[in-house]
Amino acid sequence: MKRPLLFPTLLFTFAALAGTATTTVEWTRQTSGVGARLRGVSAVNESVAWASGAENTILRTSDGGASWQKLKAPGDAASDKLDFRDIDAIDARTAYALSIGPGAASRIYKTLDAGATWTLQHTNQDPKGFLDAMSFWDAEHGLVIGDSVDGKFQILKTENGGKTWQPVPDSALPPALPGEGAFSASGSNIAVTGTSEAWIVTNSATRSRVLHTADGGKSWEVADTPLAAGPSAGIFSVAFRDPLHGVIVGGDYKLERAAVDNVAITSDGGKSWTLVKSQGLSGFRSAVKYLPGTEHSLIAVGPQGADRSDDDGKTWHPLPLPAGMPGFDALSFAPGQQKAWASGAAGALGRLQFR
């Protein structure tokens, strides 16, 4: 179904920290037509974006978000009430959707016709398994992370557009900590750069860690980070602008307004991480992205707010949001453009544009 745009635009300006230029930031609150929580969002260009969430919800816009169409759920999912926590669009017609849950509730679907039909590519067969998030280098090569099972990480990779999803052998992975996994909160637990480099963030254990591969998932190493860790705390999102410079954000999702040990940065490819203590994030954040067209600017969002950094994550400042909307769960910039969509609770959708 489609719904018209009902909400006004919020405009505000600020001076970039690195210079004197003034940038106008434009938030436009959009209407999804659904009430489900939308934890997945993927922007293709200034016109096309996809969103996904609970209750078999998959949405798509082709007019910049002026209207959103609720797509028919994959045939075998219609009676299962799947929660599509992550959606990754390859182009305007091609997208992968990942549902989460124990055992067979965790699945990967793909569409080649703008969501008119979906192909089931993978179903988790382990009753202890639980898929969390995915990311793709290109249309053929991608990774999926799941919670650890019996002390072993669960990472899948594809090299043929999802026709097959192969588990990374245990011998290529470090041991997992007890209870270690990845919160399925925004689909941004995995960051990829180039054609073979990737970072995966973990949580729910005694330490928050980052897994790294430089060879497309064939081999992995792990590094500790200083972010707070615990059953409801850890790293929720990771972003890298090149093979060396990256940022991780998170916190405790049960303490959304707490701003304690929830952001760290690296300049050595994730081998070591520096905790940001002064002028950090203003609360729990579930997604972080680099602003296209800039070298050092970042945007982070969470259910209770948003923040911006213009110095590679060393300092942060609150970013105002549309009136009546406290925050978002997920964020996605259209490749190469300073236009993004954010999604969240109760069918929330917002469009962010820098001018």
Tab-separated table of C-alpha atoms in Angstrom:
chain	number	residue	atom	x	y	z
A	1	MET	CA	0.000	0.000	0.000
A	2	LYS	CA	1.115	3.595	-0.460
A	3	ARG	CA	0.751	6.546	1.854
A	4	PRO	CA	1.329	10.221	1.075
A	5	LEU	CA	3.953	12.312	2.778
A	6	LEU	CA	2.276	13.871	5.807
A	7	PHE	CA	4.980	15.443	7.914
A	8	PRO	CA	6.936	18.675	7.498
A	9	THR	CA	10.644	19.058	7.009
A	10	LEU	CA	13.044	20.117	9.748
A	11	LEU	CA	15.882	22.418	8.644
A	12	PHE	CA	18.853	23.527	10.674
A	13	THR	CA	22.394	24.721	9.996
A	14	PHE	CA	25.761	24.255	11.616
A	15	ALA	CA	29.377	25.143	10.915
A	16	ALA	CA	31.634	22.207	10.135
A	17	LEU	CA	34.374	21.815	12.733
A	18	ALA	CA	37.075	21.381	10.116
A	19	GLY	CA	36.355	24.717	8.415
A	20	THR	CA	34.030	27.651	8.123
A	21	ALA	CA	31.534	26.264	5.617
A	22	THR	CA	27.940	26.176	6.815
A	23	THR	CA	25.900	23.096	5.995
A	24	THR	CA	22.132	22.828	5.958
A	25	VAL	CA	20.819	19.530	7.303
A	26	GLU	CA	17.311	18.601	6.265
A	27	TRP	CA	15.253	15.941	8.056
A	28	THR	CA	11.986	14.931	6.437
A	29	ARG	CA	9.704	12.669	8.425
A	30	GLN	CA	7.984	10.147	6.143
A	31	THR	CA	4.980	7.870	6.482
A	32	SER	CA	5.536	4.133	6.060
A	33	GLY	CA	1.914	3.033	6.344
A	34	VAL	CA	2.879	0.293	8.827
A	35	GLY	CA	3.179	0.055	12.591
A	36	ALA	CA	5.913	-2.569	12.779
A	37	ARG	CA	9.364	-1.701	14.090
A	38	LEU	CA	11.687	-1.198	11.117
A	39	ARG	CA	15.259	-2.183	11.985
A	40	GLY	CA	16.448	-2.626	8.401
A	41	VAL	CA	16.965	0.112	5.804
A	42	SER	CA	19.011	0.271	2.596
A	43	ALA	CA	19.252	3.248	0.226
A	44	VAL	CA	20.022	2.732	-3.470
A	45	ASN	CA	19.866	6.285	-4.822
A	46	GLU	CA	17.925	9.512	-4.232
A	47	SER	CA	14.709	7.822	-5.387
A	48	VAL	CA	14.875	4.160	-4.345
A	49	ALA	CA	15.214	2.750	-0.848
A	50	TRP	CA	14.151	-0.415	0.966
A	51	ALA	CA	13.144	-0.974	4.600
A	52	SER	CA	12.270	-4.068	6.627
A	53	GLY	CA	11.160	-5.155	10.059
A	54	ALA	CA	8.801	-7.189	12.196
A	55	GLU	CA	5.567	-8.894	11.118
A	56	ASN	CA	6.871	-9.928	7.669
A	57	THR	CA	7.358	-6.274	6.774
A	58	ILE	CA	9.331	-5.313	3.669
A	59	LEU	CA	8.864	-1.840	2.175
A	60	ARG	CA	10.163	-0.072	-0.918
A	61	THR	CA	9.988	3.467	-2.251
A	62	SER	CA	10.759	4.577	-5.793
A	63	ASP	CA	9.862	8.263	-5.409
A	64	GLY	CA	12.251	9.403	-2.718
A	65	GLY	CA	9.947	8.334	0.078
A	66	ALA	CA	6.918	10.410	-0.878
A	67	SER	CA	5.164	7.042	-0.814
A	68	TRP	CA	6.162	3.584	0.406
A	69	GLN	CA	4.843	0.297	-0.911
A	70	LYS	CA	4.459	-2.679	1.405
A	71	LEU	CA	5.700	-5.671	-0.562
A	72	LYS	CA	4.149	-9.104	-0.425
A	73	ALA	CA	6.083	-11.275	2.000
A	74	PRO	CA	7.971	-14.290	0.651
A	75	GLY	CA	5.486	-17.124	0.129
A	76	ASP	CA	6.746	-19.489	2.813
A	77	ALA	CA	7.114	-16.631	5.292
A	78	ALA	CA	3.502	-15.453	5.181
A	79	SER	CA	2.352	-17.754	7.963
A	80	ASP	CA	5.534	-17.542	10.074
A	81	LYS	CA	5.484	-13.846	11.076
A	82	LEU	CA	9.171	-13.374	10.404
A	83	ASP	CA	11.178	-10.428	11.685
A	84	PHE	CA	13.300	-9.021	8.843
A	85	ARG	CA	15.989	-7.240	10.856
A	86	ASP	CA	18.268	-6.562	7.877
A	87	ILE	CA	17.796	-5.686	4.211
A	88	ASP	CA	20.658	-5.040	1.771
A	89	ALA	CA	19.809	-3.576	-1.627
A	90	ILE	CA	22.207	-4.179	-4.496
A	91	ASP	CA	20.265	-1.996	-6.910
A	92	ALA	CA	16.723	-0.758	-7.520
A	93	ARG	CA	15.428	-4.271	-8.276
A	94	THR	CA	17.820	-6.559	-6.384
A	95	ALA	CA	17.873	-6.963	-2.607
A	96	TYR	CA	18.609	-9.499	0.124
A	97	ALA	CA	16.385	-9.752	3.214
A	98	LEU	CA	17.432	-11.511	6.430
A	99	SER	CA	15.008	-12.712	9.086
A	100	ILE	CA	16.144	-13.439	12.621
A	101	GLY	CA	15.150	-15.913	15.271
A	102	PRO	CA	16.113	-19.311	16.668
A	103	GLY	CA	16.511	-22.244	14.321
A	104	ALA	CA	14.610	-22.112	11.045
A	105	ALA	CA	13.257	-18.608	11.721
A	106	SER	CA	16.660	-17.321	10.602
A	107	ARG	CA	16.573	-17.150	6.808
A	108	ILE	CA	17.990	-15.292	3.818
A	109	TYR	CA	15.813	-14.294	0.862
A	110	LYS	CA	16.648	-12.543	-2.412
A	111	THR	CA	14.571	-10.670	-4.984
A	112	LEU	CA	15.526	-9.744	-8.550
A	113	ASP	CA	12.256	-8.021	-9.494
A	114	ALA	CA	11.859	-5.197	-6.974
A	115	GLY	CA	10.206	-7.461	-4.411
A	116	ALA	CA	7.461	-8.935	-6.581
A	117	THR	CA	8.885	-12.401	-5.869
A	118	TRP	CA	11.471	-13.739	-3.427
A	119	THR	CA	13.751	-16.776	-3.487
A	120	LEU	CA	14.624	-18.527	-0.241
A	121	GLN	CA	18.413	-18.911	-0.311
A	122	HIS	CA	19.248	-20.194	3.142
A	123	THR	CA	17.466	-21.553	6.219
A	124	ASN	CA	19.335	-22.034	9.473
A	125	GLN	CA	19.148	-25.709	10.385
A	126	ASP	CA	20.785	-25.512	13.821
A	127	PRO	CA	18.167	-25.077	16.588
A	128	LYS	CA	20.808	-23.179	18.590
A	129	GLY	CA	21.648	-20.908	15.661
A	130	PHE	CA	20.465	-17.305	15.324
A	131	LEU	CA	21.403	-15.074	12.373
A	132	ASP	CA	21.904	-11.363	13.063
A	133	ALA	CA	23.138	-9.289	10.113
A	134	MET	CA	24.672	-9.324	6.636
A	135	SER	CA	26.733	-7.126	4.333
A	136	PHE	CA	27.949	-7.300	0.735
A	137	TRP	CA	31.053	-6.184	-1.125
A	138	ASP	CA	29.148	-6.467	-4.408
A	139	ALA	CA	26.245	-8.367	-5.976
A	140	GLU	CA	28.048	-11.714	-5.707
A	141	HIS	CA	30.133	-11.565	-2.514
A	142	GLY	CA	28.740	-11.184	0.997
A	143	LEU	CA	28.900	-12.216	4.654
A	144	VAL	CA	26.362	-13.136	7.334
A	145	ILE	CA	27.013	-13.227	11.087
A	146	GLY	CA	25.104	-15.241	13.649
A	147	ASP	CA	25.388	-15.780	17.392
A	148	SER	CA	28.069	-18.193	18.495
A	149	VAL	CA	27.078	-21.816	19.109
A	150	ASP	CA	28.956	-23.973	21.608
A	151	GLY	CA	31.923	-21.603	21.652
A	152	LYS	CA	32.175	-21.272	17.874
A	153	PHE	CA	31.395	-18.241	15.717
A	154	GLN	CA	28.761	-18.689	13.030
A	155	ILE	CA	29.804	-16.793	9.875
A	156	LEU	CA	28.490	-17.583	6.402
A	157	LYS	CA	29.824	-16.277	3.093
A	158	THR	CA	28.692	-16.349	-0.501
A	159	GLU	CA	30.685	-15.873	-3.693
A	160	ASN	CA	27.845	-16.472	-6.155
A	161	GLY	CA	25.104	-14.040	-5.263
A	162	GLY	CA	23.663	-16.234	-2.535
A	163	LYS	CA	23.090	-19.351	-4.620
A	164	THR	CA	25.106	-21.031	-1.894
A	165	TRP	CA	25.973	-19.827	1.606
A	166	GLN	CA	28.995	-21.631	3.020
A	167	PRO	CA	29.987	-21.576	6.707
A	168	VAL	CA	33.463	-20.252	7.448
A	169	PRO	CA	35.378	-23.257	8.887
A	170	ASP	CA	35.968	-23.216	12.634
A	171	SER	CA	39.706	-23.552	11.933
A	172	ALA	CA	39.685	-20.102	10.268
A	173	LEU	CA	38.038	-18.394	13.265
A	174	PRO	CA	39.160	-17.589	16.796
A	175	PRO	CA	37.169	-19.199	19.627
A	176	ALA	CA	34.082	-17.319	20.767
A	177	LEU	CA	33.635	-16.139	24.317
A	178	PRO	CA	30.744	-17.633	26.341
A	179	GLY	CA	27.504	-16.076	25.093
A	180	GLU	CA	29.254	-13.986	22.425
A	181	GLY	CA	27.105	-12.886	19.513
A	182	ALA	CA	25.875	-9.879	17.558
A	183	PHE	CA	22.802	-7.836	18.446
A	184	SER	CA	20.368	-7.794	15.521
A	185	ALA	CA	19.539	-4.126	16.007
A	186	SER	CA	20.318	-2.249	12.792
A	187	GLY	CA	21.955	-4.595	10.288
A	188	SER	CA	25.236	-2.712	10.611
A	189	ASN	CA	27.226	-5.236	12.643
A	190	ILE	CA	29.410	-5.805	9.555
A	191	ALA	CA	31.464	-3.193	7.669
A	192	VAL	CA	33.137	-3.951	4.334
A	193	THR	CA	35.656	-2.015	2.235
A	194	GLY	CA	37.323	-2.716	-1.094
A	195	THR	CA	36.776	-6.220	-2.414
A	196	SER	CA	37.877	-8.408	0.501
A	197	GLU	CA	38.167	-6.509	3.790
A	198	ALA	CA	35.503	-6.803	6.488
A	199	TRP	CA	34.982	-6.168	10.203
A	200	ILE	CA	32.325	-7.822	12.409
A	201	VAL	CA	31.445	-6.543	15.885
A	202	THR	CA	30.394	-8.708	18.822
A	203	ASN	CA	28.721	-8.268	22.196
A	204	SER	CA	26.747	-10.048	24.953
A	205	ALA	CA	29.954	-11.437	26.468
A	206	THR	CA	32.504	-10.278	29.054
A	207	ARG	CA	34.328	-8.236	26.378
A	208	SER	CA	33.261	-6.414	23.228
A	209	ARG	CA	35.393	-7.483	20.291
A	210	VAL	CA	35.942	-6.923	16.570
A	211	LEU	CA	36.596	-9.700	14.071
A	212	HIS	CA	38.585	-8.793	10.944
A	213	THR	CA	39.262	-10.485	7.605
A	214	ALA	CA	41.492	-9.161	4.840
A	215	ASP	CA	40.909	-12.007	2.387
A	216	GLY	CA	37.171	-12.157	1.847
A	217	GLY	CA	36.408	-14.283	4.887
A	218	LYS	CA	38.967	-17.045	4.401
A	219	SER	CA	40.851	-16.187	7.594
A	220	TRP	CA	40.032	-14.068	10.647
A	221	GLU	CA	41.666	-12.344	13.610
A	222	VAL	CA	40.054	-10.742	16.643
A	223	ALA	CA	40.773	-7.666	18.770
A	224	ASP	CA	39.435	-6.517	22.122
A	225	THR	CA	37.820	-3.079	22.391
A	226	PRO	CA	37.163	-0.767	25.368
A	227	LEU	CA	33.395	-0.532	24.852
A	228	ALA	CA	31.231	-1.616	27.756
A	229	ALA	CA	30.148	-5.256	27.597
A	230	GLY	CA	27.380	-7.330	29.140
A	231	PRO	CA	24.151	-9.221	28.411
A	232	SER	CA	22.496	-6.082	27.001
A	233	ALA	CA	25.605	-4.043	26.205
A	234	GLY	CA	28.362	-4.036	23.625
A	235	ILE	CA	29.102	-2.898	20.095
A	236	PHE	CA	26.054	-2.473	17.880
A	237	SER	CA	27.507	-0.925	14.727
A	238	VAL	CA	30.802	-0.502	12.867
A	239	ALA	CA	31.890	1.708	9.970
A	240	PHE	CA	35.198	2.019	8.098
A	241	ARG	CA	36.075	4.728	5.587
A	242	ASP	CA	39.218	2.914	4.376
A	243	PRO	CA	41.251	-0.132	5.479
A	244	LEU	CA	42.714	1.773	8.452
A	245	HIS	CA	40.175	4.243	9.858
A	246	GLY	CA	36.989	3.104	11.546
A	247	VAL	CA	34.561	3.647	14.400
A	248	ILE	CA	32.404	1.427	16.608
A	249	VAL	CA	29.333	2.542	18.562
A	250	GLY	CA	26.904	0.934	20.961
A	251	GLY	CA	26.131	1.000	24.638
A	252	ASP	CA	23.403	-0.692	26.659
A	253	TYR	CA	20.051	-1.001	24.887
A	254	LYS	CA	18.314	-1.166	28.268
A	255	LEU	CA	19.806	2.253	29.137
A	256	GLU	CA	19.160	4.179	25.932
A	257	ARG	CA	19.962	7.605	27.372
A	258	ALA	CA	23.184	6.532	29.070
A	259	ALA	CA	26.373	7.795	27.420
A	260	VAL	CA	29.028	5.594	28.983
A	261	ASP	CA	31.922	3.954	27.098
A	262	ASN	CA	29.884	3.614	23.901
A	263	VAL	CA	32.179	4.834	21.093
A	264	ALA	CA	35.752	4.020	20.068
A	265	ILE	CA	37.945	4.717	17.038
A	266	THR	CA	40.846	3.027	15.256
A	267	SER	CA	43.522	4.174	12.825
A	268	ASP	CA	45.298	0.838	12.393
A	269	GLY	CA	42.606	-1.272	10.777
A	270	GLY	CA	41.040	-2.400	14.033
A	271	LYS	CA	44.107	-3.888	15.684
A	272	SER	CA	43.665	-1.385	18.521
A	273	TRP	CA	40.789	0.860	19.616
A	274	THR	CA	40.752	4.151	21.520
A	275	LEU	CA	37.779	4.960	23.723
A	276	VAL	CA	36.243	8.413	23.188
A	277	LYS	CA	35.714	9.851	26.673
A	278	SER	CA	35.367	13.599	26.092
A	279	GLN	CA	32.513	14.875	23.880
A	280	GLY	CA	31.330	11.375	23.053
A	281	LEU	CA	27.934	10.158	21.934
A	282	SER	CA	24.955	11.532	23.823
A	283	GLY	CA	23.338	8.115	24.357
A	284	PHE	CA	23.043	4.539	23.188
A	285	ARG	CA	23.554	4.349	19.407
A	286	SER	CA	22.656	1.366	17.224
A	287	ALA	CA	23.963	2.544	13.824
A	288	VAL	CA	26.878	4.643	12.559
A	289	LYS	CA	27.804	5.681	9.005
A	290	TYR	CA	30.425	7.847	7.315
A	291	LEU	CA	28.954	10.809	5.447
A	292	PRO	CA	29.671	10.318	1.717
A	293	GLY	CA	31.725	13.052	0.094
A	294	THR	CA	33.627	13.784	3.301
A	295	GLU	CA	36.752	12.233	4.772
A	296	HIS	CA	36.062	12.595	8.467
A	297	SER	CA	32.325	13.124	9.078
A	298	LEU	CA	30.095	10.530	10.728
A	299	ILE	CA	26.434	10.219	11.701
A	300	ALA	CA	25.219	7.928	14.500
A	301	VAL	CA	21.587	7.216	15.377
A	302	GLY	CA	19.780	5.436	18.182
A	303	PRO	CA	16.253	5.116	19.570
A	304	GLN	CA	16.707	8.258	21.685
A	305	GLY	CA	18.694	10.585	19.434
A	306	ALA	CA	21.434	11.182	16.893
A	307	ASP	CA	24.973	12.615	16.856
A	308	ARG	CA	27.452	13.945	14.329
A	309	SER	CA	31.272	13.972	14.263
A	310	ASP	CA	33.483	15.917	11.850
A	311	ASP	CA	36.862	14.662	13.048
A	312	ASP	CA	36.789	10.888	12.477
A	313	GLY	CA	34.837	10.220	15.662
A	314	LYS	CA	37.142	12.019	18.114
A	315	THR	CA	34.358	14.396	19.207
A	316	TRP	CA	30.575	14.305	18.764
A	317	HIS	CA	27.684	16.758	18.849
A	318	PRO	CA	23.906	16.084	19.083
A	319	LEU	CA	22.069	16.185	15.749
A	320	PRO	CA	18.463	17.438	16.069
A	321	LEU	CA	15.698	15.135	14.843
A	322	PRO	CA	12.147	15.766	13.551
A	323	ALA	CA	9.703	16.985	16.188
A	324	GLY	CA	7.906	14.148	17.921
A	325	MET	CA	10.436	11.528	16.818
A	326	PRO	CA	12.987	10.597	19.520
A	327	GLY	CA	15.292	8.572	17.272
A	328	PHE	CA	15.898	5.711	14.862
A	329	ASP	CA	17.355	2.203	14.887
A	330	ALA	CA	19.018	2.066	11.458
A	331	LEU	CA	20.612	4.421	8.919
A	332	SER	CA	21.667	4.051	5.280
A	333	PHE	CA	23.209	6.576	2.886
A	334	ALA	CA	22.703	6.222	-0.851
A	335	PRO	CA	26.149	5.337	-2.282
A	336	GLY	CA	28.149	8.459	-3.009
A	337	GLN	CA	25.330	10.804	-1.983
A	338	GLN	CA	24.654	12.909	1.091
A	339	LYS	CA	21.126	11.547	1.288
A	340	ALA	CA	20.058	8.880	3.757
A	341	TRP	CA	17.060	7.089	5.189
A	342	ALA	CA	16.622	6.144	8.835
A	343	SER	CA	14.094	3.679	10.254
A	344	GLY	CA	12.816	2.798	13.703
A	345	ALA	CA	9.986	1.948	16.071
A	346	ALA	CA	6.294	2.038	15.130
A	347	GLY	CA	7.015	2.203	11.406
A	348	ALA	CA	9.177	5.323	11.730
A	349	LEU	CA	10.965	6.511	8.591
A	350	GLY	CA	12.939	9.687	8.072
A	351	ARG	CA	14.973	11.086	5.207
A	352	LEU	CA	18.200	12.972	5.933
A	353	GLN	CA	19.841	15.286	3.393
A	354	PHE	CA	22.882	17.549	3.634
A	355	ARG	CA	23.015	20.674	1.445
